[in-house]
Tab-separated table of C-alpha atoms (C1' of nucleotides) in Angstrom:
chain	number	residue	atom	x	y	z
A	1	UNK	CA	21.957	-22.091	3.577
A	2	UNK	CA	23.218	-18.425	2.557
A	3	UNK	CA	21.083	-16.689	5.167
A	4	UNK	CA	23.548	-17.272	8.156
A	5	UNK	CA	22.852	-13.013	8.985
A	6	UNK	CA	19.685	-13.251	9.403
A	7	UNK	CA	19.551	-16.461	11.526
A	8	UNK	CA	22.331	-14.918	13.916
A	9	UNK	CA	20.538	-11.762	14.667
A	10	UNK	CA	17.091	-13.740	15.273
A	11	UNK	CA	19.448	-15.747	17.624
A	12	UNK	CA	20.620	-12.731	19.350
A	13	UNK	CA	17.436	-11.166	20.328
A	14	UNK	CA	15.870	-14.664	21.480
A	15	UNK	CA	13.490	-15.264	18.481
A	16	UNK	CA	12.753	-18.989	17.964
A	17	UNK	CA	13.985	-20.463	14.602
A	18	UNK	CA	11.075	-22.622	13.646
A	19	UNK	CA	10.469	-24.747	10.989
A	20	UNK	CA	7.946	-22.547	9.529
A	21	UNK	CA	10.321	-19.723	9.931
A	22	UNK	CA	13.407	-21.853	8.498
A	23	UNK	CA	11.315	-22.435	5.462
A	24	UNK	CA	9.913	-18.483	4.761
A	25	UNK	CA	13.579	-17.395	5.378
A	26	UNK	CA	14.997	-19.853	3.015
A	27	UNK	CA	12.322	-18.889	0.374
A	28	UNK	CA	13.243	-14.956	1.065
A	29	UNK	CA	16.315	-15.428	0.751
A	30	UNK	CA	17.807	-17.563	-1.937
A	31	UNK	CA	14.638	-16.050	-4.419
A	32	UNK	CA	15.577	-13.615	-6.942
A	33	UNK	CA	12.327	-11.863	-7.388
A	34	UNK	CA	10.421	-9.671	-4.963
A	35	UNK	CA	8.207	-11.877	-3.536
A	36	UNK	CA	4.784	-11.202	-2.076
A	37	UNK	CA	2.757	-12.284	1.024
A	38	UNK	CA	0.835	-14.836	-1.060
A	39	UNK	CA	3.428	-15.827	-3.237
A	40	UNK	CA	5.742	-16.699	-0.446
A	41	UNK	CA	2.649	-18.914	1.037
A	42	UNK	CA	2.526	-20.568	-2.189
A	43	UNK	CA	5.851	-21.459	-2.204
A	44	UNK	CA	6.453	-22.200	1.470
A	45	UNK	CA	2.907	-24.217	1.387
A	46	UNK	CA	5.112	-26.232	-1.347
A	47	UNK	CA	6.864	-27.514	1.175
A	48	UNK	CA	5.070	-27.772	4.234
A	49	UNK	CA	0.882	-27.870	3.055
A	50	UNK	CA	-0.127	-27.136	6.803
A	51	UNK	CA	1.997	-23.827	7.099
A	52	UNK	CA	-0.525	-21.155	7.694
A	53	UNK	CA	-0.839	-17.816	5.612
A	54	UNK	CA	-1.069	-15.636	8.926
A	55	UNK	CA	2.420	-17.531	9.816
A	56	UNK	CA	3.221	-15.321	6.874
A	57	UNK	CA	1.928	-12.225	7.492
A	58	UNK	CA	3.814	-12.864	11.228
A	59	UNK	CA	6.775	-13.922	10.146
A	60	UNK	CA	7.441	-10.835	7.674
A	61	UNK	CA	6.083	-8.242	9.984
A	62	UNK	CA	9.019	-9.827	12.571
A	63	UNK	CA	11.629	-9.425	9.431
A	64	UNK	CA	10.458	-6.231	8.671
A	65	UNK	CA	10.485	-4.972	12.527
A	66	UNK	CA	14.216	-6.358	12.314
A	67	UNK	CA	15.466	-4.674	9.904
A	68	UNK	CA	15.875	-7.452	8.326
A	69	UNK	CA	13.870	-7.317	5.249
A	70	UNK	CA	12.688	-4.379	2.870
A	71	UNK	CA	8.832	-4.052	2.307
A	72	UNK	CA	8.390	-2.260	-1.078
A	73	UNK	CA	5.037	-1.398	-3.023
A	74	UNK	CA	6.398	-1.563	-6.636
A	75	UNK	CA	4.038	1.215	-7.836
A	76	UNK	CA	1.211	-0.859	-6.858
A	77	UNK	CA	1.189	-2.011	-10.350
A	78	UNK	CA	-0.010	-5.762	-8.717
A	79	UNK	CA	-1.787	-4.670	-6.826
A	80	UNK	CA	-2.281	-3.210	-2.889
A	81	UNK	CA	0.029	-6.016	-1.817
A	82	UNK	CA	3.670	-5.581	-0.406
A	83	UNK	CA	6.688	-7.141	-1.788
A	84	UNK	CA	10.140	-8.195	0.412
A	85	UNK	CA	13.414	-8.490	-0.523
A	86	UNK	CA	16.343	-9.403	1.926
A	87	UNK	CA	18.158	-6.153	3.197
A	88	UNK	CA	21.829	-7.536	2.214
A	89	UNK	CA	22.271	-5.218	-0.921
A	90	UNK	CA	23.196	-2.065	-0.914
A	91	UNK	CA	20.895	0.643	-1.126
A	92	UNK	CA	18.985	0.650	-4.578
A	93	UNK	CA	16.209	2.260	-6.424
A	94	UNK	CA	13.361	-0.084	-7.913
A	95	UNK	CA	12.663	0.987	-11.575
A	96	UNK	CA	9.485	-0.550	-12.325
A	97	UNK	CA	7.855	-0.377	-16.357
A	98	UNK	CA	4.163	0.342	-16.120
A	99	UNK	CA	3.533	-1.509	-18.966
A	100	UNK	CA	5.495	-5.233	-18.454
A	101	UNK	CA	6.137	-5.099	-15.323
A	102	UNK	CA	9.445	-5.944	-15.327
A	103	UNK	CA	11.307	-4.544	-12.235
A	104	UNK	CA	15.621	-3.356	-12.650
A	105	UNK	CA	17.150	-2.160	-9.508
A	106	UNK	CA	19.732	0.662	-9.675
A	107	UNK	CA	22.579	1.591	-7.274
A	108	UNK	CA	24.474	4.492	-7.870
A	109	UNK	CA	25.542	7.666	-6.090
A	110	UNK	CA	22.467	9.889	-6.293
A	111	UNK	CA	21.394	7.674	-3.910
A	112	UNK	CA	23.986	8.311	-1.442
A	113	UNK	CA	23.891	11.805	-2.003
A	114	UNK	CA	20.204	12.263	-1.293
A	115	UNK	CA	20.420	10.263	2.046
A	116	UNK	CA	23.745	13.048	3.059
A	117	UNK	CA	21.586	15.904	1.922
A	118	UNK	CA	18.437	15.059	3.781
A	119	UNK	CA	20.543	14.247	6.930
A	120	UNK	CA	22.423	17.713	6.659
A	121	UNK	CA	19.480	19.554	5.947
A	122	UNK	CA	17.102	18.595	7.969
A	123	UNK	CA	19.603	16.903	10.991
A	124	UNK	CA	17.764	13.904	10.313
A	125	UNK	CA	18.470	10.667	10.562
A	126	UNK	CA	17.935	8.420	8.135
A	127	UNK	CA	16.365	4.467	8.460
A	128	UNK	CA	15.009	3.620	5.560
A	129	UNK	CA	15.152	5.125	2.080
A	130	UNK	CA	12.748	3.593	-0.654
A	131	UNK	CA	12.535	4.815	-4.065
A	132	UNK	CA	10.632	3.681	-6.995
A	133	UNK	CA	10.373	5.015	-10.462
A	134	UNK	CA	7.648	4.346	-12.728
A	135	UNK	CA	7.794	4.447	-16.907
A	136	UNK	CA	8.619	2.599	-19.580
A	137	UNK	CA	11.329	0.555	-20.636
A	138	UNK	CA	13.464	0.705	-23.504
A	139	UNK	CA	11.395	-2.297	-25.013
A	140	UNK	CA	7.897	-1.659	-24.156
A	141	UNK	CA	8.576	2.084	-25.563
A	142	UNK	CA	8.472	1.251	-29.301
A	143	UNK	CA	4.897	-1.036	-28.315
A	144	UNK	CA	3.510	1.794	-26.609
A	145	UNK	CA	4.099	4.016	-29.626
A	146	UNK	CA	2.433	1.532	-31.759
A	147	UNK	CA	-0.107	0.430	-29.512
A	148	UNK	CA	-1.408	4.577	-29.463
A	149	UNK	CA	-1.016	4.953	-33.379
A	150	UNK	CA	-3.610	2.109	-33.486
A	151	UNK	CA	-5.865	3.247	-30.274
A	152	UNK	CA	-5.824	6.834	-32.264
A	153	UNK	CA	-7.665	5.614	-35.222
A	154	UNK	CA	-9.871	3.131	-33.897
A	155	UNK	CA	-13.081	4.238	-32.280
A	156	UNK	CA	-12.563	4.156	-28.687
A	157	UNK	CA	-12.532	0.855	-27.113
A	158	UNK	CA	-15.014	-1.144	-24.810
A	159	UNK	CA	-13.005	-0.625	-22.203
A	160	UNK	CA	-11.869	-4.351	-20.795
A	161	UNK	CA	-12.365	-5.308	-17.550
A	162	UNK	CA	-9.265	-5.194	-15.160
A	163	UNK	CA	-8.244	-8.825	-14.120
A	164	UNK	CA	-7.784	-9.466	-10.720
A	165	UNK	CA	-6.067	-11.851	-9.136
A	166	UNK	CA	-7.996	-15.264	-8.783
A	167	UNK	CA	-9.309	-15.794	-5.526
A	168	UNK	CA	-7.504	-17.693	-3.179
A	169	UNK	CA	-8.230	-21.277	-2.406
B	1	UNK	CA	-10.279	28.857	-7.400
B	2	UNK	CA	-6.758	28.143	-8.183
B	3	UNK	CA	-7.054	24.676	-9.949
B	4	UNK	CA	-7.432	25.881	-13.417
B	5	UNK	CA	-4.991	23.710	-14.430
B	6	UNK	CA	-6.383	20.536	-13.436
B	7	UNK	CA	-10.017	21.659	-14.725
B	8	UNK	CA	-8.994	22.343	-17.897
B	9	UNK	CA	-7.037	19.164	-18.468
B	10	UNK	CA	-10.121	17.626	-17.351
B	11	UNK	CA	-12.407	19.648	-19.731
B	12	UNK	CA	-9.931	18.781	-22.808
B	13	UNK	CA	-10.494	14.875	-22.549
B	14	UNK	CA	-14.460	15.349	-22.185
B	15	UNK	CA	-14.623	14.477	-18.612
B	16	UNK	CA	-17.658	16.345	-16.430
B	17	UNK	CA	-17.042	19.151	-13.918
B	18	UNK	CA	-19.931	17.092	-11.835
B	19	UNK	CA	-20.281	19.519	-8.583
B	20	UNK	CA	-18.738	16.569	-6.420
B	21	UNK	CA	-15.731	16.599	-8.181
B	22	UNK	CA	-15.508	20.410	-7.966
B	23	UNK	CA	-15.562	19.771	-4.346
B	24	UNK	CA	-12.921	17.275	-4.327
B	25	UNK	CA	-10.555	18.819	-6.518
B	26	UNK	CA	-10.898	22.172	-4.407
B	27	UNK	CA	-10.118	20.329	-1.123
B	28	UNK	CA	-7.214	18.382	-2.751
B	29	UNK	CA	-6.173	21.625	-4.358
B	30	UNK	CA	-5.984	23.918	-1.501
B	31	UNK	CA	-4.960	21.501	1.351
B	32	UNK	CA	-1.909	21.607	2.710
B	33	UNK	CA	-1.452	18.051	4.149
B	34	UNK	CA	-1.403	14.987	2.364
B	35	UNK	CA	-5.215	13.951	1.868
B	36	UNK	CA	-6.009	10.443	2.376
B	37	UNK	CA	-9.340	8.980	0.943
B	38	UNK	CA	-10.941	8.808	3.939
B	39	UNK	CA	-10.000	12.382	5.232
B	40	UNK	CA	-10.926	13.917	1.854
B	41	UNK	CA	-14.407	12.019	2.192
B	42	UNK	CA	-14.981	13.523	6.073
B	43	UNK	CA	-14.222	16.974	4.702
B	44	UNK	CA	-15.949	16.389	1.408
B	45	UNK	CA	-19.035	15.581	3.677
B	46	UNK	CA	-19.056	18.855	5.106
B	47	UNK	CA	-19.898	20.525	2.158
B	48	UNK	CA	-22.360	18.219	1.236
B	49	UNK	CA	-23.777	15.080	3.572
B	50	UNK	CA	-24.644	13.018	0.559
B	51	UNK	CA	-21.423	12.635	-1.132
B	52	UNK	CA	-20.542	9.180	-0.634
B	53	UNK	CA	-17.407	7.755	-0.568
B	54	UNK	CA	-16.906	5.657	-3.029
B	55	UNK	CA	-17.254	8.897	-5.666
B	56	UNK	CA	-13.920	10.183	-3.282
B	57	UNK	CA	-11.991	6.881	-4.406
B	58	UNK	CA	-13.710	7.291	-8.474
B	59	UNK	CA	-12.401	10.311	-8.329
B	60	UNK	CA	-8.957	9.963	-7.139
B	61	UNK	CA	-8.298	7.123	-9.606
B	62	UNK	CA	-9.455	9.362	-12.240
B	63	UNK	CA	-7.261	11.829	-11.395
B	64	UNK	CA	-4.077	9.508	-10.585
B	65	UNK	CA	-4.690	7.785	-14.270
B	66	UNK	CA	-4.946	11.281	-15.423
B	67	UNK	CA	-1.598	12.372	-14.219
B	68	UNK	CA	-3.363	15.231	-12.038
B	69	UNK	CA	-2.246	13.869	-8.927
B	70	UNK	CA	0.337	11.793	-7.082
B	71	UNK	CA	0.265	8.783	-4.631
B	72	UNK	CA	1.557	8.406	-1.949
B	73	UNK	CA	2.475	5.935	0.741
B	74	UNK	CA	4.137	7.725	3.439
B	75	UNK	CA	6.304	4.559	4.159
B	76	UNK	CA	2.689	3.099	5.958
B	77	UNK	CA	3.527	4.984	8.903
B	78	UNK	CA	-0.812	5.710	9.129
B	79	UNK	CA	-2.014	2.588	7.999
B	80	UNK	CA	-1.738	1.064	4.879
B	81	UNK	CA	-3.617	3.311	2.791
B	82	UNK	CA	-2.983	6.090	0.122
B	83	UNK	CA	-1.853	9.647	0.388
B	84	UNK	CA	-2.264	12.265	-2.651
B	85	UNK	CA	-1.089	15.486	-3.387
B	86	UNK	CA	-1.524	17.366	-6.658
B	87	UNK	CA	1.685	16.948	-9.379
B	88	UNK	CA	1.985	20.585	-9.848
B	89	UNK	CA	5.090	21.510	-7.653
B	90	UNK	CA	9.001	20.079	-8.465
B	91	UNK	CA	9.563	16.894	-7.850
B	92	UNK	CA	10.261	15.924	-4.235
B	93	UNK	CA	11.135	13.507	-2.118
B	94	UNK	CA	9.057	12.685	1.678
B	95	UNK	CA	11.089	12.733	4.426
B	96	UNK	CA	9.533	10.832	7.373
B	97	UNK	CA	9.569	10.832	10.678
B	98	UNK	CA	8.880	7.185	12.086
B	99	UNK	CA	8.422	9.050	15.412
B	100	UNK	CA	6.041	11.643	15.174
B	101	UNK	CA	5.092	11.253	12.043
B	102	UNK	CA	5.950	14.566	10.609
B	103	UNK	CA	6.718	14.899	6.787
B	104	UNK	CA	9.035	17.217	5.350
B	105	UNK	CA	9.595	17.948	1.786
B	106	UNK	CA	13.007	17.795	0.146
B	107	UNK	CA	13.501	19.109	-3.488
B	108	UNK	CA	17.165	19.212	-4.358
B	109	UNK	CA	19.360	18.081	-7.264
B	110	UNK	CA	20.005	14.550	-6.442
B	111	UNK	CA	16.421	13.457	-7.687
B	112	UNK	CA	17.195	15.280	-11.007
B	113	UNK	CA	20.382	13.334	-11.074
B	114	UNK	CA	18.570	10.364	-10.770
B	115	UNK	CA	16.322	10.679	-13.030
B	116	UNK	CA	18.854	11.261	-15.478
B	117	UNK	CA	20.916	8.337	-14.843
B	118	UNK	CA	18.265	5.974	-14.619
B	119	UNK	CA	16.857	7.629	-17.745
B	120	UNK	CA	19.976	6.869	-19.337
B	121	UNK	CA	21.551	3.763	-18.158
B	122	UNK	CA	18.300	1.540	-18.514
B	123	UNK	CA	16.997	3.776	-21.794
B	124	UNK	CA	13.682	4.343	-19.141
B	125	UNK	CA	11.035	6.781	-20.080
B	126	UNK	CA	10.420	8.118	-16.625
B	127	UNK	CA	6.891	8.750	-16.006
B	128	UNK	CA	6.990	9.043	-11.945
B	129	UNK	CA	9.292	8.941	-9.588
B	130	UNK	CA	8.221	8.205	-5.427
B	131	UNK	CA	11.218	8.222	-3.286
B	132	UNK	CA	10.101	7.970	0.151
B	133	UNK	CA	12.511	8.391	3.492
B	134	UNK	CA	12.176	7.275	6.947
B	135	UNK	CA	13.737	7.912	10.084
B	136	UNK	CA	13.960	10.356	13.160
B	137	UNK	CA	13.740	14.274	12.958
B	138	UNK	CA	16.063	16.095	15.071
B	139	UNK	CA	13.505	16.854	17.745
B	140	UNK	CA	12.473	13.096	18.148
B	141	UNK	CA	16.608	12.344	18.135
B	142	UNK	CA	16.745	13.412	21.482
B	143	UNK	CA	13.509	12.189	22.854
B	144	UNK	CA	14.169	9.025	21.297
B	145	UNK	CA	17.681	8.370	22.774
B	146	UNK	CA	15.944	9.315	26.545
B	147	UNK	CA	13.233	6.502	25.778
B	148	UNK	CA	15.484	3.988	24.747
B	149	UNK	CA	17.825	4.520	27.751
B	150	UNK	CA	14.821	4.076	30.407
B	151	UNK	CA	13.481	0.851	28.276
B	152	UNK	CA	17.127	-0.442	28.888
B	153	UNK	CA	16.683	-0.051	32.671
B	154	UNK	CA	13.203	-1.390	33.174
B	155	UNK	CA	11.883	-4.970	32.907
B	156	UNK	CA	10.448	-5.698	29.087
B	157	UNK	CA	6.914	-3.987	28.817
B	158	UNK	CA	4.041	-5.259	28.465
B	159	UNK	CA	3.326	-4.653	24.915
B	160	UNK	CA	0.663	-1.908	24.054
B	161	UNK	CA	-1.188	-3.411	21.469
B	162	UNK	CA	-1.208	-1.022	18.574
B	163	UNK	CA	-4.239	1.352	18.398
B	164	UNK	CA	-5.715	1.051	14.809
B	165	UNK	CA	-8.011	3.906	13.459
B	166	UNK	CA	-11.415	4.230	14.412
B	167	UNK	CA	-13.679	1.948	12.584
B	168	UNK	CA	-15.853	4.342	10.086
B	169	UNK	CA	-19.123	5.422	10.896
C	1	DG	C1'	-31.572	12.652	-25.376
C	2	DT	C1'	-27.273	10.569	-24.621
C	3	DT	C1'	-23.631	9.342	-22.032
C	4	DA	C1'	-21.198	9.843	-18.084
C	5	DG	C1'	-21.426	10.014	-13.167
C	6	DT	C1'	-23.575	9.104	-8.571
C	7	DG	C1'	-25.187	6.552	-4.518
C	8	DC	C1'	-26.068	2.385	-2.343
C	9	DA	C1'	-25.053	-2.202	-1.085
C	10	DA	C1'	-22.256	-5.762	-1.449
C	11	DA	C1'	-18.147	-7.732	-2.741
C	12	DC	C1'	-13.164	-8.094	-2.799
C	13	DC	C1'	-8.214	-8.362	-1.437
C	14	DT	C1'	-4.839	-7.890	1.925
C	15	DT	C1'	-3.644	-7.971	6.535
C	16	DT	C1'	-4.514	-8.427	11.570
C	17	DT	C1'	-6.402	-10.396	15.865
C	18	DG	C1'	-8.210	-13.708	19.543
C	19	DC	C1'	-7.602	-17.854	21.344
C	20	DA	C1'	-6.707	-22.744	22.237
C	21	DG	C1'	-3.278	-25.992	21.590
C	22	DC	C1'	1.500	-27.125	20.453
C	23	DT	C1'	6.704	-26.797	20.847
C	24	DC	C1'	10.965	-25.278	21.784
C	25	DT	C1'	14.421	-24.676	25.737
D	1	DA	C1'	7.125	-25.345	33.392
D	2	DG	C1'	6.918	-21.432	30.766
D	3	DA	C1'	7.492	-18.354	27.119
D	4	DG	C1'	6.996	-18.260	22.423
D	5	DC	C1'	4.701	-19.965	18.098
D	6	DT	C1'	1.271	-21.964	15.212
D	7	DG	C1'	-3.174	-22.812	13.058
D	8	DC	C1'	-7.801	-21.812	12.647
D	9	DA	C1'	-11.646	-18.780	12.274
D	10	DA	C1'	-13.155	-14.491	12.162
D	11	DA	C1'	-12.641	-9.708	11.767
D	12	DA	C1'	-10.810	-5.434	10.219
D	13	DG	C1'	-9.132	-1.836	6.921
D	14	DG	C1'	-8.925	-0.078	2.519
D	15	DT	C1'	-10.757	-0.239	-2.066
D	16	DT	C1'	-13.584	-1.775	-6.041
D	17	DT	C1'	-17.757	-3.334	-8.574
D	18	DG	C1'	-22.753	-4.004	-10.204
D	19	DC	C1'	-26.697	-1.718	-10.981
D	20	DA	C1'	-30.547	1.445	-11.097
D	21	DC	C1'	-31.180	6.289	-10.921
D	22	DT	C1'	-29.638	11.155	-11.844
D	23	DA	C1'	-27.451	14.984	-13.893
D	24	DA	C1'	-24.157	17.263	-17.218
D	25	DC	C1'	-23.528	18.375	-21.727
DNA sequence: GTTAGTGCAAACCTTTTGCAGCTCT
DNA sequence: AGAGCTGCAAAAGGTTTGCACTAAC
C-alpha cells in the first residue's frame, strides 16, 4: 500500500479509515488513469458488490475537501462527469486530443511562472491551479487532415447520433 | 451591435440569424460577467417571455462547436454548471477567489509560453487552452485569517448545510 | 417550398440528500 | 455509548432529445 500520505492525514483530522474507504483509496491511488465517479464504483464494486455509488460520491468530495485529490473536467470530452487523480505530483497541465482522447500531462516552468505572476499581481494566493489544453495530437493530426479531404467532397453527412454512455445498471 | 464578427461567421456556414439567437448573441456579446445558461435564459426572457430554455443551451453548443465562444468552469465554485464568454479577447487565464467568488482576468506571457512548449514537446495542435486558478484575493486574505483564528477558539460548528440555488421556476 | 430552428414535455446523466441502521473507538 | 459511516431510495441540478409546429431563406 503506496498511499501511506493520504491515510496519515485522514488519521490526523479523525476521519475513519473504512473498508469502503480503504478500497476507493487503493483504487485512486495505485491507478494510472484519471478515473471517474462511475468508473471508480465499477472497480471498487469489483471488490466489494455491496459498496454503494453515493459512498463514492462521499468519499471523493472528503478527498477533494482534503486536498487530497485533484478533480479535473478533461474538456468535458466524456462527458459532464469529473475525473480524480491523487495530488502527489507536481503541478501539471492536462493536454487532452479532442479527437482520441488520449490525455499527456506536462510539467514544466510556465507553470510555475504563472502561479508567481498571478500571486504578485494580484497579491493572491494561490490553492489550486488547473489547466487543460484541448487539440490534436501529433497522430490524430494526419487523420483529421484526411478525414476533412473526404468530408469535403462527399455530400454532407446524416449527421450520426452522439453515443452516450449506457445506462447504468 | 458590436458582434459582427460572430454574425458573419455564422452567416458564412449557412446558419439562421433566427431573432432568438440575435438575442442571445447580443446578451453574451455585451455582458460583462461570465453568462451561465440559466442567467442568459432569465435575461433572454426579458426580451421575450417565450424563449424557452432549451433554445439558450442549442444555442450555446452551436456556438461552442463553432469556436464563437468559450467554456468555462470557474473551478465549480457556483455549482457545477457552465460559464461562457465570447473567444474574441487574448487568451487568459481565471483567477478565482474560493472566498468571495470574484474572478479576475490574467493575460500575461506565461500562457503563450505554454502554448508553445506544449505545442512543441508533444507535436499538439492547440485548439483551446482553459487554465483555471483558485485561491484567496488579497481582501479575503485578511478576513480569512480572522475567521480561521475564531473557528480555532470555539467548539466545532454545527455545520451549515450548503445552500444550493433556487430550484427554477 | 424547403430546411433549419423553436417550444414543449419528457428523458437523461451526474451528483446530493434524508434517514434508519450499522460500526468503529 | 456515541460519533461517524454506510446503504438505500429519492430528489435535485444541469443538460439533451423526440417530435410536431413555425419561421428564415
Amino acid at each position: 500500500m503506496a498511499n501511506e500520505g493520504i491515510r496519515d492525514s485522514l488519521k490526523e483530522r479523525g476521519i475513519r479509515l473504512t473498508r469502503q474507504r480503504q478500497i476507493l483509496l487503493d483504487l485512486i491511488d495505485k491507478s494510472g488513469e484519471h478515473l471517474d465517479a462511475e468508473r471508480l464504483y465499477s472497480l471498487a464494486r469489483q471488490e466489494d458488490p455491496k459498496l454503494n455509488r453515493v459512498t463514492v460520491y462521499r468519499t471523493l468530495k472528503l478527498l477533494k475537501q482534503g486536498g487530497l485529490v485533484d478533480e479535473l473536467d478533461l474538456m468535458h470530452l466524456g462527458g459532464d462527469q469529473h475525473y480524480y487523480e491523487t495530488r502527489m505530483k507536481q503541478e501539471h497541465a492536462h493536454v487532452i486530443c479532442l479527437r482520441c482522447g488520449k490525455v499527456e500531462e506536462f510539467f514544466g516552468e510556465p507553470l510555475q511562472r504563472l502561479r508567481r505572476q498571478i500571486e504578485d499581481h494580484f497579491g493572491f494566493n494561490v490553492i489550486i491551479a488547473r489547466t487543460e489544453i484541448g487539440g490534436y495530437c501529433s497522430h490524430c493530426q494526419v487523420l483529421r487532415a484526411r478525414e476533412m479531404a473526404v468530408a469535403a467532397e462527399l455530400p454532407p453527412q446524416p449527421a450520426v447520433p452522439k453515443k452516450r454512455a449506457a445506462r447504468r445498471a
